[in-house]
Short mmCIF file of C-alpha atoms in Angstrom, two decimals:
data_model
loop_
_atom_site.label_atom_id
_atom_site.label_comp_id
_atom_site.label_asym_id
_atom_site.label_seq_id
_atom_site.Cartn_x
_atom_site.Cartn_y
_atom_site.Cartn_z
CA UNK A 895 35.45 -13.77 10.72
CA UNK A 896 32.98 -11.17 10.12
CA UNK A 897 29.26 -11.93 9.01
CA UNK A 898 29.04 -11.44 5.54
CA UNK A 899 25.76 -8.66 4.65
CA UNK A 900 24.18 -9.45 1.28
CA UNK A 901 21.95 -6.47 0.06
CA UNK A 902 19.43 -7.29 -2.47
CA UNK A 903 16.99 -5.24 -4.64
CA UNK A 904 13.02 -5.56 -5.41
CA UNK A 905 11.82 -4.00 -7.99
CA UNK A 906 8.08 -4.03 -9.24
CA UNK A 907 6.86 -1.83 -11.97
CA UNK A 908 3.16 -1.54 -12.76
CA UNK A 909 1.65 -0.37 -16.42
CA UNK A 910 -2.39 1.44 -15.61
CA UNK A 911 -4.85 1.96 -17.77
CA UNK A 912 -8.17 3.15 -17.24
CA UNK A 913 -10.96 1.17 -18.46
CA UNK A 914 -13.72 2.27 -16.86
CA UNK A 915 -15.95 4.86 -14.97
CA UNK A 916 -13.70 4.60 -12.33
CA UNK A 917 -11.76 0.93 -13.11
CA UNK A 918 -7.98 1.07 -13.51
CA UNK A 919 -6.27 -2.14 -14.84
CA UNK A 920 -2.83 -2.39 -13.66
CA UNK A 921 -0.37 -5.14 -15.09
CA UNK A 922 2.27 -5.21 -12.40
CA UNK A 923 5.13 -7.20 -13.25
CA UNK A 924 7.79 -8.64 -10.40
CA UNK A 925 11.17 -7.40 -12.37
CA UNK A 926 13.41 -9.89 -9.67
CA UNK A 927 11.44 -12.90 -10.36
CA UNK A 928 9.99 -11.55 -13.85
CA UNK A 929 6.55 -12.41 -12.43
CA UNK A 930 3.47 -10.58 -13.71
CA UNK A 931 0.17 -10.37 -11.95
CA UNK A 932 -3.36 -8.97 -13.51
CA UNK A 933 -4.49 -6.60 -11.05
CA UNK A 934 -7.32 -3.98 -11.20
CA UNK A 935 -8.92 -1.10 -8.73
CA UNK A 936 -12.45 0.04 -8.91
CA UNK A 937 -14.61 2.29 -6.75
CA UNK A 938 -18.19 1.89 -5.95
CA UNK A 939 -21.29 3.53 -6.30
CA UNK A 940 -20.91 6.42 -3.56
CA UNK A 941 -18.41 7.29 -6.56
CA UNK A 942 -20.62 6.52 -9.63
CA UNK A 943 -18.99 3.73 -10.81
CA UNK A 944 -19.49 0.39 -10.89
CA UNK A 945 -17.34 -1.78 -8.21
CA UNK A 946 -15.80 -4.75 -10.30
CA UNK A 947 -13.13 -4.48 -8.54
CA UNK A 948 -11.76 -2.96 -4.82
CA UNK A 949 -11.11 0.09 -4.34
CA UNK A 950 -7.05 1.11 -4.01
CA UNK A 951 -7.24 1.93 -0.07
CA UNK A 952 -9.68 -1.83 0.21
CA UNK A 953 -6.51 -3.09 -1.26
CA UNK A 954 -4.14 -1.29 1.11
CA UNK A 955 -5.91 -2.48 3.94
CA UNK A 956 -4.90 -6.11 2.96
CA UNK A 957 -1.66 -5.08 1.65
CA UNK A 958 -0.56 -3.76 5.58
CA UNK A 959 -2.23 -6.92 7.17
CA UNK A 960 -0.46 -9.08 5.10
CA UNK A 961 3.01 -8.20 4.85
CA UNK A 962 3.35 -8.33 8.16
CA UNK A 963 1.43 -11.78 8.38
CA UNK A 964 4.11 -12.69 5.32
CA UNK A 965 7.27 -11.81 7.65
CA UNK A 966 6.13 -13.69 10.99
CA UNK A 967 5.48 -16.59 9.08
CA UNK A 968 9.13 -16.63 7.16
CA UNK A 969 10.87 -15.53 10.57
CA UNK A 970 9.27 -17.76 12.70
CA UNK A 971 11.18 -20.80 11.21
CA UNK A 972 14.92 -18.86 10.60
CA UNK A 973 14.08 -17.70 14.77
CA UNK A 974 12.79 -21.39 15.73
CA UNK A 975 10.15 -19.07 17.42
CA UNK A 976 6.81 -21.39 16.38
CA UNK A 977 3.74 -19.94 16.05
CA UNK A 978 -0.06 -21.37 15.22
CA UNK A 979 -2.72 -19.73 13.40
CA UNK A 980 -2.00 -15.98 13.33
CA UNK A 981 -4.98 -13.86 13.47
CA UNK A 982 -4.12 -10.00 12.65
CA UNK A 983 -6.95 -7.12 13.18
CA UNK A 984 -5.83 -4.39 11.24
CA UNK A 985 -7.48 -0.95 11.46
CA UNK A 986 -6.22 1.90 9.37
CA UNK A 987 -7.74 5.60 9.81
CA UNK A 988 -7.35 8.87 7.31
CA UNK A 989 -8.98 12.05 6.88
CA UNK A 990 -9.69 14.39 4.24
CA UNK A 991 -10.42 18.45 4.41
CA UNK A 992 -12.24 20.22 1.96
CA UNK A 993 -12.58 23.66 1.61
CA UNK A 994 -15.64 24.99 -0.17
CA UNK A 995 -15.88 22.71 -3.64
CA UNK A 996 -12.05 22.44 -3.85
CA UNK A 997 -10.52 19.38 -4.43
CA UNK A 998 -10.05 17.81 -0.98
CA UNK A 999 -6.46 17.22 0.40
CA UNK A 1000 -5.90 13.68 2.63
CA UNK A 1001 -3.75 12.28 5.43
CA UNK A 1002 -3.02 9.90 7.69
CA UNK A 1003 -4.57 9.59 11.73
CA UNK A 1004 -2.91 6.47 12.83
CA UNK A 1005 -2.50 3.27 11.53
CA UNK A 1006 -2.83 -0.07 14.16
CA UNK A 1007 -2.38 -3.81 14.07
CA UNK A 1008 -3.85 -6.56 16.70
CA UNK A 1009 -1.51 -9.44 16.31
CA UNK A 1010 -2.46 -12.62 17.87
CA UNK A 1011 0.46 -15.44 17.35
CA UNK A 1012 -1.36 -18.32 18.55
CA UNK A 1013 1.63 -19.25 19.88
CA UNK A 1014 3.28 -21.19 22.76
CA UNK A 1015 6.54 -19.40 23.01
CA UNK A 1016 7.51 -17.05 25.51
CA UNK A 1017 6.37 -13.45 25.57
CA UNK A 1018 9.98 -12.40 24.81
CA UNK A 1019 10.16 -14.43 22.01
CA UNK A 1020 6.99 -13.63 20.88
CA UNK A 1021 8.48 -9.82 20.65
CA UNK A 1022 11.82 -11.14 18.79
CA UNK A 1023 9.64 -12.07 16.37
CA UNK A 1024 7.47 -9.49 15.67
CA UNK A 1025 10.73 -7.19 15.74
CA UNK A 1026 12.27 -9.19 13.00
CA UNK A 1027 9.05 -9.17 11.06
CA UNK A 1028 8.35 -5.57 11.42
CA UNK A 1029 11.97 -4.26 9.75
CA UNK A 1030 11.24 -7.33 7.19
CA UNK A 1031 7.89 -5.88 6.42
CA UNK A 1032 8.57 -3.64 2.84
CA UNK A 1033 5.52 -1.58 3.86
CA UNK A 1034 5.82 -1.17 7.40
CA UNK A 1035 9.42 -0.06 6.71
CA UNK A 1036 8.51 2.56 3.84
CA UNK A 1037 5.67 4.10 5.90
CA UNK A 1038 8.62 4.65 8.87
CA UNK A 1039 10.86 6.25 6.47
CA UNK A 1040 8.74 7.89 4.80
CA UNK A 1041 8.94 8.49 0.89
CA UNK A 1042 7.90 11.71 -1.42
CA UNK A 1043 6.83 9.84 -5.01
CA UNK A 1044 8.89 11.32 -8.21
CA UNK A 1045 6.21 12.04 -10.53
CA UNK A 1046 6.95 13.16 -14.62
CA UNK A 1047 4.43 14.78 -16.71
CA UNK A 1048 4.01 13.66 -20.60
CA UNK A 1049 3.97 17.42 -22.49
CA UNK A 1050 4.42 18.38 -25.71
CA UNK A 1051 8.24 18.88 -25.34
CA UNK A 1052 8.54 15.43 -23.75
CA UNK A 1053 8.76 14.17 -20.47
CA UNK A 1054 9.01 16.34 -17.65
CA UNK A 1055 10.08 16.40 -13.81
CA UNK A 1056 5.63 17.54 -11.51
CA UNK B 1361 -18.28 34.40 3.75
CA UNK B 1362 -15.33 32.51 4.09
CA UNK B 1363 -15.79 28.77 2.68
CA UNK B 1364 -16.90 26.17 4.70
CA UNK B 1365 -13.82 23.58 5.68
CA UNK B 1366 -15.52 19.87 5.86
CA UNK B 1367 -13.36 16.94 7.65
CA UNK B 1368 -14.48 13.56 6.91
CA UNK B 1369 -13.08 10.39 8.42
CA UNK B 1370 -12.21 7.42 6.25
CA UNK B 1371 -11.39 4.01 7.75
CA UNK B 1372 -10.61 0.49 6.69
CA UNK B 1373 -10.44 -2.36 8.81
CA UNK B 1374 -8.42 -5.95 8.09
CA UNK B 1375 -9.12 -9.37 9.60
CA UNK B 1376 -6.26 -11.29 8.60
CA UNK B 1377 -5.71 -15.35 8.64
CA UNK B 1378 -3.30 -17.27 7.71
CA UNK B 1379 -4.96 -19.93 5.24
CA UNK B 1380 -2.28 -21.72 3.63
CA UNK B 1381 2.01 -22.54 3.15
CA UNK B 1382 2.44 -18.42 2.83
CA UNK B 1383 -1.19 -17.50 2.16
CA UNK B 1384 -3.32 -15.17 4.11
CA UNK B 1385 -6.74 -14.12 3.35
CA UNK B 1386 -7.81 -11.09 4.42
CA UNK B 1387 -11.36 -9.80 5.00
CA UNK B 1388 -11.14 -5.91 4.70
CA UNK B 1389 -14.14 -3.76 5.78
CA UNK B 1390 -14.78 -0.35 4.39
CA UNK B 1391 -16.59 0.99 7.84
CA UNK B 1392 -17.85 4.30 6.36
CA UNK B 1393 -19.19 2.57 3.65
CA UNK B 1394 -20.13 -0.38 5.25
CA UNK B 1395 -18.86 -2.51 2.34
CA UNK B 1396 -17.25 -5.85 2.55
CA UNK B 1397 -13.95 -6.79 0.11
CA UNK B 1398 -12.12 -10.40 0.46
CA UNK B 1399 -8.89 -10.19 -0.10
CA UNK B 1400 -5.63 -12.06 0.01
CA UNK B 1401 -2.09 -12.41 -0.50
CA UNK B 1402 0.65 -15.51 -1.38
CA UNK B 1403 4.15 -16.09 -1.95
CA UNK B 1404 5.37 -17.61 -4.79
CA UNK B 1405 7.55 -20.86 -5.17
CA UNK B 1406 10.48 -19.32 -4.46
CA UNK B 1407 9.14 -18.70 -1.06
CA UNK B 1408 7.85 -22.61 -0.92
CA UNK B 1409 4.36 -21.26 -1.57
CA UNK B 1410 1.81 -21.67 -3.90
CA UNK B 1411 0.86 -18.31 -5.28
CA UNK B 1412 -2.81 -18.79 -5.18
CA UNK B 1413 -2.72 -15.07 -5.06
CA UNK B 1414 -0.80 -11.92 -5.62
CA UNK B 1415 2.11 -11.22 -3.12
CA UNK B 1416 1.65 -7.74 -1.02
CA UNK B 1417 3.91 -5.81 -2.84
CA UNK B 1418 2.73 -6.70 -6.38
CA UNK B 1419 -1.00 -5.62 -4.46
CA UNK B 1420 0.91 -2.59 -3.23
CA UNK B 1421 2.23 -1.79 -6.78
CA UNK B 1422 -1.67 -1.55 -7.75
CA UNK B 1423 -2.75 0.64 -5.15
CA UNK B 1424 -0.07 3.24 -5.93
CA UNK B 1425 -0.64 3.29 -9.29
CA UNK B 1426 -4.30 2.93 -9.33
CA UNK B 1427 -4.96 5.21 -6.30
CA UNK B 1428 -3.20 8.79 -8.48
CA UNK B 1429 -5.44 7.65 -11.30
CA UNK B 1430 -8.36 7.73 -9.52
CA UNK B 1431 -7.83 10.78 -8.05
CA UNK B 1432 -6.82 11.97 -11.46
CA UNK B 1433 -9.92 11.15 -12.77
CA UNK B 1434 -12.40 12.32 -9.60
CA UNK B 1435 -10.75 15.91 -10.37
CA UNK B 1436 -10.77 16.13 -13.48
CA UNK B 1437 -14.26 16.59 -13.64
CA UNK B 1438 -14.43 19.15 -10.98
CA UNK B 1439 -11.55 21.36 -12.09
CA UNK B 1440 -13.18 20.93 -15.21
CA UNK B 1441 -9.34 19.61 -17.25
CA UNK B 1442 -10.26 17.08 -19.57
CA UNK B 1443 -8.15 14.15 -19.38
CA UNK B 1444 -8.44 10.82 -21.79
CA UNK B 1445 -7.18 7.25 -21.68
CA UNK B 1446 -4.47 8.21 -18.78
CA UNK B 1447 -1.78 6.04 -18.97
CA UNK B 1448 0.54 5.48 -15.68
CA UNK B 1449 3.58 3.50 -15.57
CA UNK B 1450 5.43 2.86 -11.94
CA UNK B 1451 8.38 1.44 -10.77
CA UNK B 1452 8.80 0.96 -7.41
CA UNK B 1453 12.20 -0.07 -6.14
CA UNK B 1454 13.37 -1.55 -2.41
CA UNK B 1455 16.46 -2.73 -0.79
CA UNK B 1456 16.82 -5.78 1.59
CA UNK B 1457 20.05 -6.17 3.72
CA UNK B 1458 21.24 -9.05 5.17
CA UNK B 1459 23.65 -9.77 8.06
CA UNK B 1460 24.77 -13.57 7.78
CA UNK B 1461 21.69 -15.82 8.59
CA UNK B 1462 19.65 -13.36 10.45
CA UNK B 1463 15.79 -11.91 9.26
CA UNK B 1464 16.73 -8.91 6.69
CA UNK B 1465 15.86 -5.53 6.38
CA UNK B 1466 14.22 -3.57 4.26
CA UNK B 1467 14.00 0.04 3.39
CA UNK B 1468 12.27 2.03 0.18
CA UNK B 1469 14.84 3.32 -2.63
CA UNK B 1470 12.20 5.13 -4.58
CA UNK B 1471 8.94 5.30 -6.12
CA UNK B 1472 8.02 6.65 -9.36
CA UNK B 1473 5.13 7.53 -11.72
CA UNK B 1474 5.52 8.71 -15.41
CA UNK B 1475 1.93 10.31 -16.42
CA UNK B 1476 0.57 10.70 -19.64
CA UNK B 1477 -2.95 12.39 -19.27
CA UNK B 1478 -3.83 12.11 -23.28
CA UNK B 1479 -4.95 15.46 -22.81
CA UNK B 1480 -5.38 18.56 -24.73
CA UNK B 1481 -5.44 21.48 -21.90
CA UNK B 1482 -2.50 23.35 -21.76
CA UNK B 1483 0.59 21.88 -19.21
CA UNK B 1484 -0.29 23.99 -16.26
CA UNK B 1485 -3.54 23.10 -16.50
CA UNK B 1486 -2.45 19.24 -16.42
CA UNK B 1487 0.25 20.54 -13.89
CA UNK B 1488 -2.56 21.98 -11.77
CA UNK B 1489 -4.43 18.28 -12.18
CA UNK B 1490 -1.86 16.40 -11.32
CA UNK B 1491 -0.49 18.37 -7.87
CA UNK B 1492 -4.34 18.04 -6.55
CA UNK B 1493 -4.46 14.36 -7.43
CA UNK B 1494 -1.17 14.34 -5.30
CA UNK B 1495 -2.57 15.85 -2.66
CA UNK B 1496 -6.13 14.31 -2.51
CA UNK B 1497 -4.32 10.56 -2.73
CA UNK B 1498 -4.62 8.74 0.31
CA UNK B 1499 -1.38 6.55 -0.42
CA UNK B 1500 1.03 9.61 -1.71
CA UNK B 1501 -0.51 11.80 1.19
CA UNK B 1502 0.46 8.91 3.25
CA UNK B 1503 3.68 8.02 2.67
CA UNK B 1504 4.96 11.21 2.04
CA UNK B 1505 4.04 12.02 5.84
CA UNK B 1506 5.36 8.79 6.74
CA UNK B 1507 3.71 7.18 9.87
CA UNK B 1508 5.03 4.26 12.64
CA UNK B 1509 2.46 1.81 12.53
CA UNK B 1510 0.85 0.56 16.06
CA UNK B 1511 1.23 -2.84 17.33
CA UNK B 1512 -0.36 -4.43 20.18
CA UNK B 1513 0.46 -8.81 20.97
CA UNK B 1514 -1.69 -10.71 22.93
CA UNK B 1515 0.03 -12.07 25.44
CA UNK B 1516 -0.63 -13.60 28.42
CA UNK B 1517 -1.62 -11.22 30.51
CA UNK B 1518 -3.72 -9.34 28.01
CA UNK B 1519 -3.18 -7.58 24.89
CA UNK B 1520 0.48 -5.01 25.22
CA UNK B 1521 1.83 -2.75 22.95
CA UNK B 1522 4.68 -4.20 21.20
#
């Protein structure tokens, strides 16, 4: 008998406001587990504002370490691979070009993860794992693919497709 | 005289650990800043965890919509288009896919941002706005590139790409 696939959607949806110099709140809400989380991005004072809060690419940073972390972890018992104390070094690299006082335009150099699984398992396990966990990882997966964000505009005539 | 083209070099590192049942705290470093954010991320109870703090993609959900309002805000100033108390809602939708018992899969579906600037410039003023906040945001820039992130295990012999 065949193996039956189950396909499942996640959906978040976040609501921003800014409210500060450079503070957005964002009230993100978990629409499959209608869960909602108080979250908030900031920059510091290179930027004139007042840090209460990390900036959005701070944020990222621990976003990337720990969806991978997230996956090994729920894995390793469905794969009966065991593993100990995970240590992940994440290091995550962009530039920006400006020309003249334009508004500078960013991208990506290369983005790279240390994992250490702490664990006793065989090497080739080790990799079975961190296979499984990188198509698990929401992020890692989306960054592979690729994605252009749909953006709409509120005018005067109503919502429109920018 | 043609205008001077600056490249500058932004990078974040992450030193993950795995602290509790799903929970990994993450100390992220902002090198060309030199400035220091802790961080972490949980699982819920439908994972068996404890949400002590915000799962990855609820984090994630932030960063996109707080990183297009930041940028939204940095140029505004400079292109000199007022904006007021922007509003951003997101949605952010994935797919898993499951075969029988093994580790699922994941893939993006689509991201979206409805904008409302609260502005009084005329549209392609606000159009103009919002295509350089595009362009100048790490996370859009980012995925809309899309990028295979690096992995290297430590194994045995030493630390090997994986």
């Amino acid at each position: 008998m065949a193996e039956e696939t189950k396909v499942f959607d996640v959906v978040f949806t976040g609501a921003g406001r800014m409210t500060g110099k450079m503070r957005n709140d964002v009230s993100v809400n978990f629409e499959t587990m209608d869960e909602t989380f108080a979250l908030a991005t900031d920059e510091g004072a290179f930027h004139g504002a007042d840090g209460t809060a990390s900036p959005p690419l701070a944020l990222f940073a621990a976003v990337l370490t720990g969806c991978v972390m997230t996956q090994l972890r729920a894995f390793s018992k469905r794969m009966k691979i065991p593993i100990d104390a995970v240590e992940v070094n994440a290091r995550l690299h962009w530039q920006g070009e400006q020309q003249g006082r334009d508004p500078y335009v960013t991208a990506p150099v290369g983005f790279d993860l240390d994992i250490d699984l702490k664990s006793d398992a065989p090497e080739a396990d080790q990799r079975r794992l961190l296979d499984a966990a990188k198509k698990g990882c929401f992020i890692e997966q989306t960054l592979a693919k690729g994605l252009t964000v749909g953006h709409r505009l509120k005018t005067e005539t109503g919502w429109q497709d920018a």
